[in-house]
XYZ file of C-alpha atoms in Angstrom:
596
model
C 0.000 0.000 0.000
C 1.215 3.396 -0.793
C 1.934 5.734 1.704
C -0.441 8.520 0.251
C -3.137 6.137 0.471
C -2.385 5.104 3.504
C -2.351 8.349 5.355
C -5.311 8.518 3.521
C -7.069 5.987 5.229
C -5.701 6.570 8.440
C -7.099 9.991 8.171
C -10.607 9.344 7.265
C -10.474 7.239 10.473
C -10.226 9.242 12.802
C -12.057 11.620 11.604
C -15.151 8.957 11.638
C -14.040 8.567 15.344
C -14.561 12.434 15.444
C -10.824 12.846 15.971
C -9.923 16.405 13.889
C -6.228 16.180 12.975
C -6.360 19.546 12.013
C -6.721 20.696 15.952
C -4.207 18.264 17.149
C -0.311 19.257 17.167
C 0.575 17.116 20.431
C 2.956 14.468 20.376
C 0.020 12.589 22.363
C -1.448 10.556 19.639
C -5.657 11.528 19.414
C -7.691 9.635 22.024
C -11.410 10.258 22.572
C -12.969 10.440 26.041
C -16.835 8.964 25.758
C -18.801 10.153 28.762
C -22.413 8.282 29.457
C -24.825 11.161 30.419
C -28.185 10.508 31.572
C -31.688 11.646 30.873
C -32.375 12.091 34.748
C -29.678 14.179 36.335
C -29.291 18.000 35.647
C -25.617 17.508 36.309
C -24.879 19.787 32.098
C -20.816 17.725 31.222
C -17.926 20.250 30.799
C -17.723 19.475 26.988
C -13.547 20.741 27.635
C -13.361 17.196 29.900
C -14.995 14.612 26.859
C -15.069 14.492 23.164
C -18.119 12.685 22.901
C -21.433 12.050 24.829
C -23.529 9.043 25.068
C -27.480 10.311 25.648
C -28.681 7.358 27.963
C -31.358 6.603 27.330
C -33.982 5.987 23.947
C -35.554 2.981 23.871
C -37.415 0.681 21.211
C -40.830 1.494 21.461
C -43.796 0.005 22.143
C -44.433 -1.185 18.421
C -41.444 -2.111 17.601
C -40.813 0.061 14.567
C -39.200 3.406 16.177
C -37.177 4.963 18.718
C -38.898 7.057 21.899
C -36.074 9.005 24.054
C -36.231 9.795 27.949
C -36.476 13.489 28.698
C -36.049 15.123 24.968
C -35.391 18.970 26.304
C -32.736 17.393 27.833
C -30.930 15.479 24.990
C -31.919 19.153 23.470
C -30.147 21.017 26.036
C -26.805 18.376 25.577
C -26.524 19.054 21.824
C -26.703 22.445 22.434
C -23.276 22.444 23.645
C -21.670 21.835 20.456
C -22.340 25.407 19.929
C -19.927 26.422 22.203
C -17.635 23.368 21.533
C -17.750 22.159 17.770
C -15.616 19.284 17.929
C -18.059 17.297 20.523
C -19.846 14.733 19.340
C -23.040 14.148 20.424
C -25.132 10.205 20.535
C -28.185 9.110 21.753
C -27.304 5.711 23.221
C -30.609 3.434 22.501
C -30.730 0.774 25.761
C -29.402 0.334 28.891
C -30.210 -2.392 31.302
C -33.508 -3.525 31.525
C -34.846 -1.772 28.022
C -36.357 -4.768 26.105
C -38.055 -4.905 23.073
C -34.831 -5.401 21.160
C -35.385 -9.094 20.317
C -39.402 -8.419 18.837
C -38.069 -5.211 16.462
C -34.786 -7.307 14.927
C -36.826 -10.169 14.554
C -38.112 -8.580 11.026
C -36.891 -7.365 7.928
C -39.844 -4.502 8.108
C -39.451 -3.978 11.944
C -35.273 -3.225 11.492
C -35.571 -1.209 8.412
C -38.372 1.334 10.211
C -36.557 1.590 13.410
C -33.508 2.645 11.690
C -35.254 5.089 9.419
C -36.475 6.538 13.053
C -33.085 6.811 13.930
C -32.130 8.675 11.335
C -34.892 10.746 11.606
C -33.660 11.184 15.235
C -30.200 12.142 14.383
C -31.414 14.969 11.657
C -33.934 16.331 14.158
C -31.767 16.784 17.417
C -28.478 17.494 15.655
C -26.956 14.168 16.616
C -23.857 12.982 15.654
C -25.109 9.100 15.497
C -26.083 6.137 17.364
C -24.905 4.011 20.259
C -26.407 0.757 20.396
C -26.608 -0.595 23.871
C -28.705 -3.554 24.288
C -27.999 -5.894 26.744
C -27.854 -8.766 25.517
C -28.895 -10.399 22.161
C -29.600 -13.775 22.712
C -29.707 -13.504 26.669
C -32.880 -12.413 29.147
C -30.614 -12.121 32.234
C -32.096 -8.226 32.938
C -35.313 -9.725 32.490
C -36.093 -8.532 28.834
C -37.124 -11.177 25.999
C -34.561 -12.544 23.981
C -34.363 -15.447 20.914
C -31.737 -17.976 19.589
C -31.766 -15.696 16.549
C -31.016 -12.208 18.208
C -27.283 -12.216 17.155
C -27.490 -12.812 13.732
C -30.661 -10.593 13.757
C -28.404 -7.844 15.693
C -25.846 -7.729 12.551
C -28.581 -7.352 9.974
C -30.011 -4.536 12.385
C -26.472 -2.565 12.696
C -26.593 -3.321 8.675
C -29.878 -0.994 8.515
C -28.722 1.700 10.818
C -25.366 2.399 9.010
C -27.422 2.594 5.783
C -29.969 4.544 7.350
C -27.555 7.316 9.032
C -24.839 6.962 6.230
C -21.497 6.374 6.501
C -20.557 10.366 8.092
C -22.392 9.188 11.332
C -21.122 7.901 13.608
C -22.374 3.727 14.871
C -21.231 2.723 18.597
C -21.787 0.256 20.695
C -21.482 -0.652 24.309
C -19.992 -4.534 25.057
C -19.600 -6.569 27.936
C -16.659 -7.641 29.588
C -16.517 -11.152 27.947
C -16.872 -9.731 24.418
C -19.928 -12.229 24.046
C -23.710 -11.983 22.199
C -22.314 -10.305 18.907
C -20.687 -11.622 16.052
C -18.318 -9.234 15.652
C -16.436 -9.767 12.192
C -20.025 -9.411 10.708
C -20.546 -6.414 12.524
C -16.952 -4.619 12.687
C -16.941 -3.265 8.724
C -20.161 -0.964 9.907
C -19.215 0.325 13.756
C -16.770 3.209 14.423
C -15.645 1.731 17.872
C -17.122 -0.495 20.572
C -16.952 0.847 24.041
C -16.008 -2.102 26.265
C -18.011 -1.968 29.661
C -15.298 -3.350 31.990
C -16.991 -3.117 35.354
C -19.880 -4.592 37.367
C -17.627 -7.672 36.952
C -18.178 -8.498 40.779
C -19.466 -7.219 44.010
C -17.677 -7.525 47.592
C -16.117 -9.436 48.276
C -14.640 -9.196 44.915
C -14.093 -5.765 43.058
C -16.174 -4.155 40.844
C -13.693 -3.410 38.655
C -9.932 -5.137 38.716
C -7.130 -3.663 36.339
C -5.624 -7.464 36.670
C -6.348 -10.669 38.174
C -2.235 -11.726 38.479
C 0.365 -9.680 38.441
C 4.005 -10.372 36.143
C 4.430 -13.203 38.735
C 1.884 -15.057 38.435
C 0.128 -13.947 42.018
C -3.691 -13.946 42.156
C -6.170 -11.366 43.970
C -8.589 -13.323 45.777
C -11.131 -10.611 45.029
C -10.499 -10.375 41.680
C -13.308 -12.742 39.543
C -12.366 -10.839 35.930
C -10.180 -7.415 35.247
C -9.978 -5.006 32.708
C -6.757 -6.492 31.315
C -8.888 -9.868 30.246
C -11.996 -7.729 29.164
C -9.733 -5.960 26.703
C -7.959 -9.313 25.919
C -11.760 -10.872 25.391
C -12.226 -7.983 22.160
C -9.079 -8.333 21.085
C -9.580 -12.277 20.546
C -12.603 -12.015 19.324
C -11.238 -9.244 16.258
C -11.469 -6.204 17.129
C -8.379 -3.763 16.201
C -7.064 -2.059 19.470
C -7.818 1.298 17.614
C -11.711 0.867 17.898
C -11.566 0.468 21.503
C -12.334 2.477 24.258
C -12.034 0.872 27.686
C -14.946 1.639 29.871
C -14.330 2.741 33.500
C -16.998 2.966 36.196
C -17.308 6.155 38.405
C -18.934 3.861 41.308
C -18.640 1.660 43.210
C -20.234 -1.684 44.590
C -21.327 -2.494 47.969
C -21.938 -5.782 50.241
C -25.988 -4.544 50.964
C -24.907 -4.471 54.959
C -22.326 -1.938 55.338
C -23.316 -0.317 52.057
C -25.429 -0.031 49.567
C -25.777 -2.253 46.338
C -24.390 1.379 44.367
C -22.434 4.036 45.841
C -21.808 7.317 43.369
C -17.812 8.462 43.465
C -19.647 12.047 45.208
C -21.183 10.250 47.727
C -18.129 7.922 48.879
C -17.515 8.955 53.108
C -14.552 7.723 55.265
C -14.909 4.106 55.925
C -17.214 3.198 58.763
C -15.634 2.360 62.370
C -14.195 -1.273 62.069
C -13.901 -0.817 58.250
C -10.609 0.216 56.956
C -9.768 1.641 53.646
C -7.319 -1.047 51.461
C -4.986 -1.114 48.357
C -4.801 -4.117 46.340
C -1.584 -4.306 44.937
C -2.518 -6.994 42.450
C -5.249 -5.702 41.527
C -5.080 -2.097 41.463
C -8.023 -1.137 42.883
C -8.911 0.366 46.317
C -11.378 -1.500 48.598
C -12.920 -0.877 52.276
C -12.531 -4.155 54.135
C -14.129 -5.725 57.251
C -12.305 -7.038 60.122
C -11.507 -10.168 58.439
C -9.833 -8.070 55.358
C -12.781 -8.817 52.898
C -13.836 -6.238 50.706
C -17.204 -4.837 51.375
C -16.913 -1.834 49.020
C -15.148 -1.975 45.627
C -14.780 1.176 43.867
C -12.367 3.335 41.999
C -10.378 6.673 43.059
C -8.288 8.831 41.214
C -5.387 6.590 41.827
C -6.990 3.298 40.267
C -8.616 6.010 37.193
C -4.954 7.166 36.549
C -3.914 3.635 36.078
C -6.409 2.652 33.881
C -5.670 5.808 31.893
C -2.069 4.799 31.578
C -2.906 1.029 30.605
C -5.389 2.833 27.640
C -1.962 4.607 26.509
C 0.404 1.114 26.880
C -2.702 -0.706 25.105
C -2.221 1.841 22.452
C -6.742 1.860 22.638
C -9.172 4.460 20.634
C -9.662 6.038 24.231
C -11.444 5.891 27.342
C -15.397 5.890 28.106
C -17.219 6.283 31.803
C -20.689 5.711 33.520
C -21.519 8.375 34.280
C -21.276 12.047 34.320
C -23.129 12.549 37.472
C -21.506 9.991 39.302
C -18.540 12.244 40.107
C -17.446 14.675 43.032
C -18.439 18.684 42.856
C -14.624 18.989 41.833
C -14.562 16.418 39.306
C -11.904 14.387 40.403
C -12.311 11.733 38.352
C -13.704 13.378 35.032
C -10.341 15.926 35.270
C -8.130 12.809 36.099
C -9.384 10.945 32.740
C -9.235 14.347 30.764
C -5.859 15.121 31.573
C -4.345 11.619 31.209
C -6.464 11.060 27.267
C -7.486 14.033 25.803
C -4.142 16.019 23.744
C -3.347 19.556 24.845
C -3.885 21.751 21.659
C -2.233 24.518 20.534
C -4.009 27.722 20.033
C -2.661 30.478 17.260
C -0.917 33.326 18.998
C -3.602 35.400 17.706
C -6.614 33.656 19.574
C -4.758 34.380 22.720
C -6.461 37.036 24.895
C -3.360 39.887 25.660
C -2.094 39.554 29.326
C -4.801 41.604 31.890
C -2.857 44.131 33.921
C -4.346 44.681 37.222
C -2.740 48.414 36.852
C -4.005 50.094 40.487
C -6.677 47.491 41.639
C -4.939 44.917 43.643
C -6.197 41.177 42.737
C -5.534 39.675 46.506
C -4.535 40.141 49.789
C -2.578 37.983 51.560
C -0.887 37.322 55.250
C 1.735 35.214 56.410
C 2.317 34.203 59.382
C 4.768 33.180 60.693
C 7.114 32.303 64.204
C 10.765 32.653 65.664
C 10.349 30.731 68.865
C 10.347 27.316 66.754
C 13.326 25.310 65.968
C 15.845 26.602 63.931
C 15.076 24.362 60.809
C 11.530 26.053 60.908
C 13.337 29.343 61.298
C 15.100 28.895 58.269
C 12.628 27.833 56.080
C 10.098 30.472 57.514
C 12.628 33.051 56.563
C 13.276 31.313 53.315
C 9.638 31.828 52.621
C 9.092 35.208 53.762
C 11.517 36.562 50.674
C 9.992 34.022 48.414
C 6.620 35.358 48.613
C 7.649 38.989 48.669
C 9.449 38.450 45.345
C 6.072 37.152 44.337
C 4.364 40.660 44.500
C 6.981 42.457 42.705
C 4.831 44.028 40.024
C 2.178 45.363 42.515
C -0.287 42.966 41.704
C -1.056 41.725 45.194
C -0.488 42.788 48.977
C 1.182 40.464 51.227
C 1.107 41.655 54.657
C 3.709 39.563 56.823
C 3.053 39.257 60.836
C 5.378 37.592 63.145
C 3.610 35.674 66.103
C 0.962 38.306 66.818
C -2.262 36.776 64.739
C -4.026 39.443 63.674
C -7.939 39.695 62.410
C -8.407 38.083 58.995
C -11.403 39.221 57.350
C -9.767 41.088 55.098
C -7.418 38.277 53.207
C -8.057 35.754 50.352
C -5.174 33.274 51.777
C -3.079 32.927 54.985
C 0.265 31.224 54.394
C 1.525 29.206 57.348
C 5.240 28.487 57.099
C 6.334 26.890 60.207
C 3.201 27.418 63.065
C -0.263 27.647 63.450
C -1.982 30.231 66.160
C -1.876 28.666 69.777
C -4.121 30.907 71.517
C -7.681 30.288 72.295
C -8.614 33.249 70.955
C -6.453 33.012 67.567
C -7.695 29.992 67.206
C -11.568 30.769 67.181
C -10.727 33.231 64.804
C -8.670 31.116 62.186
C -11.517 28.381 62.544
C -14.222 30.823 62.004
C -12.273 32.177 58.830
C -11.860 28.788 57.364
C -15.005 27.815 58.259
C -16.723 31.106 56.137
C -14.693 30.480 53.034
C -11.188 31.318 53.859
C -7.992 30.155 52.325
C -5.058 28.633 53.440
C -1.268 27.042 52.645
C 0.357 26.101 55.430
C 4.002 23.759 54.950
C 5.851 21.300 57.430
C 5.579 22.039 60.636
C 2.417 24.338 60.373
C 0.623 21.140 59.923
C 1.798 19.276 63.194
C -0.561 18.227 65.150
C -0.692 15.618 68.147
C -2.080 15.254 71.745
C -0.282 17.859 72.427
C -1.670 20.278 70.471
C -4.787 20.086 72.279
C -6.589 21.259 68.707
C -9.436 18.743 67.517
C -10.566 20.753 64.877
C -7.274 21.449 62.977
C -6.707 17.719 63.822
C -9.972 17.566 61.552
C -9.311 20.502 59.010
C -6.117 19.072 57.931
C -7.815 15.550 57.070
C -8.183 13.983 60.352
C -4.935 12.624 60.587
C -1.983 13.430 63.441
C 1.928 12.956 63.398
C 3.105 9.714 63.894
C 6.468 9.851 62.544
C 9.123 11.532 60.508
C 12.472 10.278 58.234
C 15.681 11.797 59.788
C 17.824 13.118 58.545
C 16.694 15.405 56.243
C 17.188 14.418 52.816
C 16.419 14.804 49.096
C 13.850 12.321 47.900
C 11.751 11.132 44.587
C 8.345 12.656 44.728
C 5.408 11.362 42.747
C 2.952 13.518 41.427
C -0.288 12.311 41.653
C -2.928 14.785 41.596
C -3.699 14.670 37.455
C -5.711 17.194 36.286
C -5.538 19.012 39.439
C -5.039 23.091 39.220
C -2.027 22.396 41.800
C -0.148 19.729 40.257
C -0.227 21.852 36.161
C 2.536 21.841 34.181
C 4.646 19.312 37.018
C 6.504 16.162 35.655
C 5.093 12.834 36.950
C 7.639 12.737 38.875
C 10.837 15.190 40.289
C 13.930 14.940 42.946
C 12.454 17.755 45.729
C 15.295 19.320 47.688
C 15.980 17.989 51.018
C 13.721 18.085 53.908
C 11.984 15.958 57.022
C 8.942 14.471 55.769
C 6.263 13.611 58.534
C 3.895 10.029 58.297
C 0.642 10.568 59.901
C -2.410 8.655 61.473
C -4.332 7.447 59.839
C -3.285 7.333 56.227
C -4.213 10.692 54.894
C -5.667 8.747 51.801
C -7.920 7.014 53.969
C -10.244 10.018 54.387
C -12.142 9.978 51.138
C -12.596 13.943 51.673
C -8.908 14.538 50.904
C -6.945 14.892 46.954
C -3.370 13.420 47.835
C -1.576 15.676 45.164
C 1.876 13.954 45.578
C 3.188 11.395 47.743
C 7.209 10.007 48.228
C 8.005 7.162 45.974
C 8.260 4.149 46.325
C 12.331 3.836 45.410
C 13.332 5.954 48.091
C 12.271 3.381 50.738
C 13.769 2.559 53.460
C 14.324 6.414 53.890
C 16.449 7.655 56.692
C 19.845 7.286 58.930
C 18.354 8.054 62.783
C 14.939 7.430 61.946
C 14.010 5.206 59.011
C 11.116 4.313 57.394
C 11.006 1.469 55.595
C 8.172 1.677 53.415
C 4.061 1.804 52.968
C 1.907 5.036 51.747
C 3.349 8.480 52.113
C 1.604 11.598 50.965
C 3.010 14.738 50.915
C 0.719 17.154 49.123
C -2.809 17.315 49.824
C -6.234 19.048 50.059
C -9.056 19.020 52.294
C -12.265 19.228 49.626
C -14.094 20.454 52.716
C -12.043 23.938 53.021
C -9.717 25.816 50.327
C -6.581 25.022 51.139
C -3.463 22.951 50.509
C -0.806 21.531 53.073
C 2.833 20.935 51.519
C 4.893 18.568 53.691
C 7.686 20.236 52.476
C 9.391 22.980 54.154
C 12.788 22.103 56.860
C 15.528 24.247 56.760
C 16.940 26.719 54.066
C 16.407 24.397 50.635
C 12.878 23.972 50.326
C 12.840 26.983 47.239
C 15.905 25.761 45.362
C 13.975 23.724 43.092
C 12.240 25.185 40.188
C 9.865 22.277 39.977
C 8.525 22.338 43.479
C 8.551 26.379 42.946
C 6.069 26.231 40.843
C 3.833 23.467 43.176
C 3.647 26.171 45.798
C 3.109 29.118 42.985
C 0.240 27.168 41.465
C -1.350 26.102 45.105
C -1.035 29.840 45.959
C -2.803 30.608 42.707
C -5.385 27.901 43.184
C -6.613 28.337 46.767
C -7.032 32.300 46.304
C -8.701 31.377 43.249
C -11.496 29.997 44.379
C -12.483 32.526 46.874
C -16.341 32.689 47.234
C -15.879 36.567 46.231
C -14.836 35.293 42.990
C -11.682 34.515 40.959
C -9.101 37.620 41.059
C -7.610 36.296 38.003
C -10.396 36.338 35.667
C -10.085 40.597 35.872
């Protein structure tokens, strides 16, 4: 094959996948991000976060010759988005668990050829960019809908109608189970754009909902692990599908035992695990878990870390992209929805032209700031909290914002958008009403190291709480330099950082409980794994270790970083605490100072 033909082809491809080449100059090859979005939230997607949406749900009506769709001002109000965002693509997904009817309207040669003329009519009338057929499953009546012996070849002669009925500009999806079952695939494959593999709901506690693997390179086995995601994609692949019409389908829920929790639990509604539950990691698997007493999962789900992986294996896997259910399912900061966005979806380039010019404050300060800070700590703290004083007065050179610097007299805070914390937090009663009552109305906060200790001591149950409900347990001496993972994907904090980066030296502190075992925290870096065991006096030898964090309850970020006089000699970890500055006083509830 020529190469002009070739590129060619491989053009046209992507294009059907709704992929424009044109808008793509990354060296990230073009993935696509499918996001399920359903008829009965009023959660409206980020179209920035996807490249195409899945309407769920139309269904085969009652005659069996035509389509009838859930909530239509809502499909109306999705499509509507590709006004502000051309490239998204738009489907109405016909199915979903439990929506029968399929087998009666394939059975016939009149019955397929109407109900794909409806969809077409469909996809003219709401501006649709095609179908996805979801019906679950030809040939079997497990969610209690009628089926036949016939359905699969009866499914291929149906997918046959559509394509000719939409044409071959629009796009034809479909959603697959794990074990690549129920459709005969070669028939179908010349006429569908991708398949979106549904790799979850593959077991409930005690196994997970949704493994990455069952073994790992050694041949180990997760005893909660009945299928994974690696054997789902491995099922499609057997069964003919090219790699580059898959997306792998990830679940933005979990599963529950029906005791401790409930059959579904949303991503936004996950809490800390109940007393005598404890939050768990499977190593094998790669999926987090709360476990009873016994160490039995009785709540499979997946977190940003478990997304990110998944994300990662779509890039090794060299897949079409990624696809979710659903939307809604997701946190008010979108934890999970940013994670897949930022790990799939190529940044683009944007002409110099289309830039907006740089907005100069001129007189008309954006923010006010205060830090705070202490002599009568130890003279590592000293250091660093004089380190940080002349970093974040370099900061406002350029007038653009006040910070107002106070040594061990707390003053009142109403007036600032962010208090900076270097090396102590307030110890009087008083002080401390007032820095609780400022949090607790909106106010921001960085604090570093030692601002963050907390213990019996401390006598303080609230910070205890506000910094994620964990206290000091330990911390690596001496101070050293050490291999930080960034975790926090998508996060405004962790922009622009490398996966990974050598911070300068300094004492880290390990806390209890494991910060990441309060669901209400975003671990935003943690120490790697290589630099275990860590220490010459006292040494840690290993285990979870975050670092960088946020409470999702307050604005604010705590940066473990932060002993002596070399936490600011780093570019990299510069521009951490320039972006979690940024960040917190961005989101003040008087509105963003950066949007002037």
């Amino acid at each position: 094959m020529n190469k002009t033909l070739l590129c060619a082809i491989v053009s046209m491809t992507l294009l059907g996948c709704g992929v424009s080449l044109a808008q793509n100059h990354s060296k990230e090859p073009a993935r696509i991000v499918v996001a399920y979005v359903t008829s009965w939230s009023d959660v409206m997607p980020d179209p920035s976060l996807v490249t195409h949406i899945n309407y769920a749900f139309g269904h085969v009506n009652d005659t069996f010759d035509g389509v009838r769709i859930d909530n239509e001002p809502r499909l109306r109000s999705i499509t509507a988005l590709k006004l502000e965002a051309p490239d998204l693509k738009v489907c109405l997904s016909i199915g979903g668990w439990g929506s029968g009817r399929f087998s009666e309207m394939a059975a016939t040669e009149n019955n397929r050829k109407a109900f794909a003329l409806d969809c077409s009519r469909i996809v003219d009338e709401f501006n649709l960019d095609g179908i996805d057929m979801d019906w679950e499953y030809p040939t079997s009546s497990s969610a209690g809908i009628s089926s036949s012996p016939d359905d699969t070849k009866n499914y291929t002669l149906l997918i046959k109608e559509i394509r000719t009925a939409i044409g071959p500009s629009k796009l034809l999806t479909m959603a697959s189970p794990s074990n690549a079952k129920f459709v005969d695939f070669p028939d179908v494959l010349p006429h569908m754009d991708f398949i979106n593999v549904m790799a979850y709901d593959m077991g409930r506690p005690p196994r997970h909902n949704a493994a990455l693997y069952r073994q790992d390179e050694s041949g180990n086995t997760s005893p909660f692990a009945r299928g994974s995601v690696d054997r789902a994609i491995q099922n499609h692949l057997d069964a003919g599908i090219p790699r580059e019409k898959l997306t792998l389908g990830m679940p933005l829920y979990g599963h529950g035992d029906k005791v401790n929790y409930p059959d579904y639990v949303d991503f936004k509604d996950m809490n800390p695990p109940k007393e005598g539950l404890t939050k768990e990691w499977d190593e094998i698997a790669r999926v987090p878990y709360y476990a009873d007493s016994e160490g039995k999962p009785v709540l499979g789900y997946d977190d940003v870390r478990s997304i990110t992986e998944k994300c990662r294996y779509i890039k090794d896997k060299d897949l079409l992209g990624g696809m979710y259910w659903e939307y809604s399912c997701d946190n008010q900061e979108g934890d999970l929805i940013r994670t897949i966005a930022a790990e799939l979806i190529p940044k683009k380039f944007v002409s110099a032209q289309k830039v907006r010019k740089a907005s100069y404050a001129g007189k008309q300060k954006r923010f006010k700031a205060l830090l705070f800070y202490s002599d009568n700590v130890e003279e590592a703290h000293r250091e660093f909290a004089s380190q940080a004083v002349g970093f974040f007065k370099k900061l406002t050179v350029g007038d653009g914002w006040i910070l107002d610097v106070s040594k061990d007299k707390f003053p009142d805070l109403d007036s600032y958008d962010i208090v900076i914390m270097p090396d102590v937090i307030p110890w009087g009663k008083n002080d401390r009403e007032r820095f609780q009552k400022y949090m607790e109305n909106g106010g921001g906060w960085l604090g570093f190291h030692a601002a963050g200790y907390n213990d019996a001591s401390t006598g303080w149950d609230w910070f205890q709480r506000f910094l994620g409900g964990v206290s000091f347990l330990c911390n690596t001496w001496p101070p050293q330099p050490a291999l930080v993972e960034v975790e926090g994907s998508g996060h405004p904090v962790t922009k622009n950082l490398p996966k990974r980066y050598v911070a300068p030296s300094s004492e880290y502190y390990q806390w209890n409980p494991d910060p990441r075992s309060n669901p209400d925290l975003r671990i935003l870096a943690s120490l790697a794994e290589e630099n275990f065991p860590m220490g010459l006096k006292d040494v840690v030898y290993g285990g979870d270790f975050p670092v960088v964090w946020t409470n999702t309850k307050f604005r604010m970020v705590y940066i473990n970083m932060g002993h002596g006089d070399e936490t600011f000699s780093d570019p990299t970890q510069n521009l951490l605490i320039i972006n979690a500055l940024r960040w917190i006083v961005s989101q003040s509830p008087s509105g963003d100072p950066f949007s002037r």
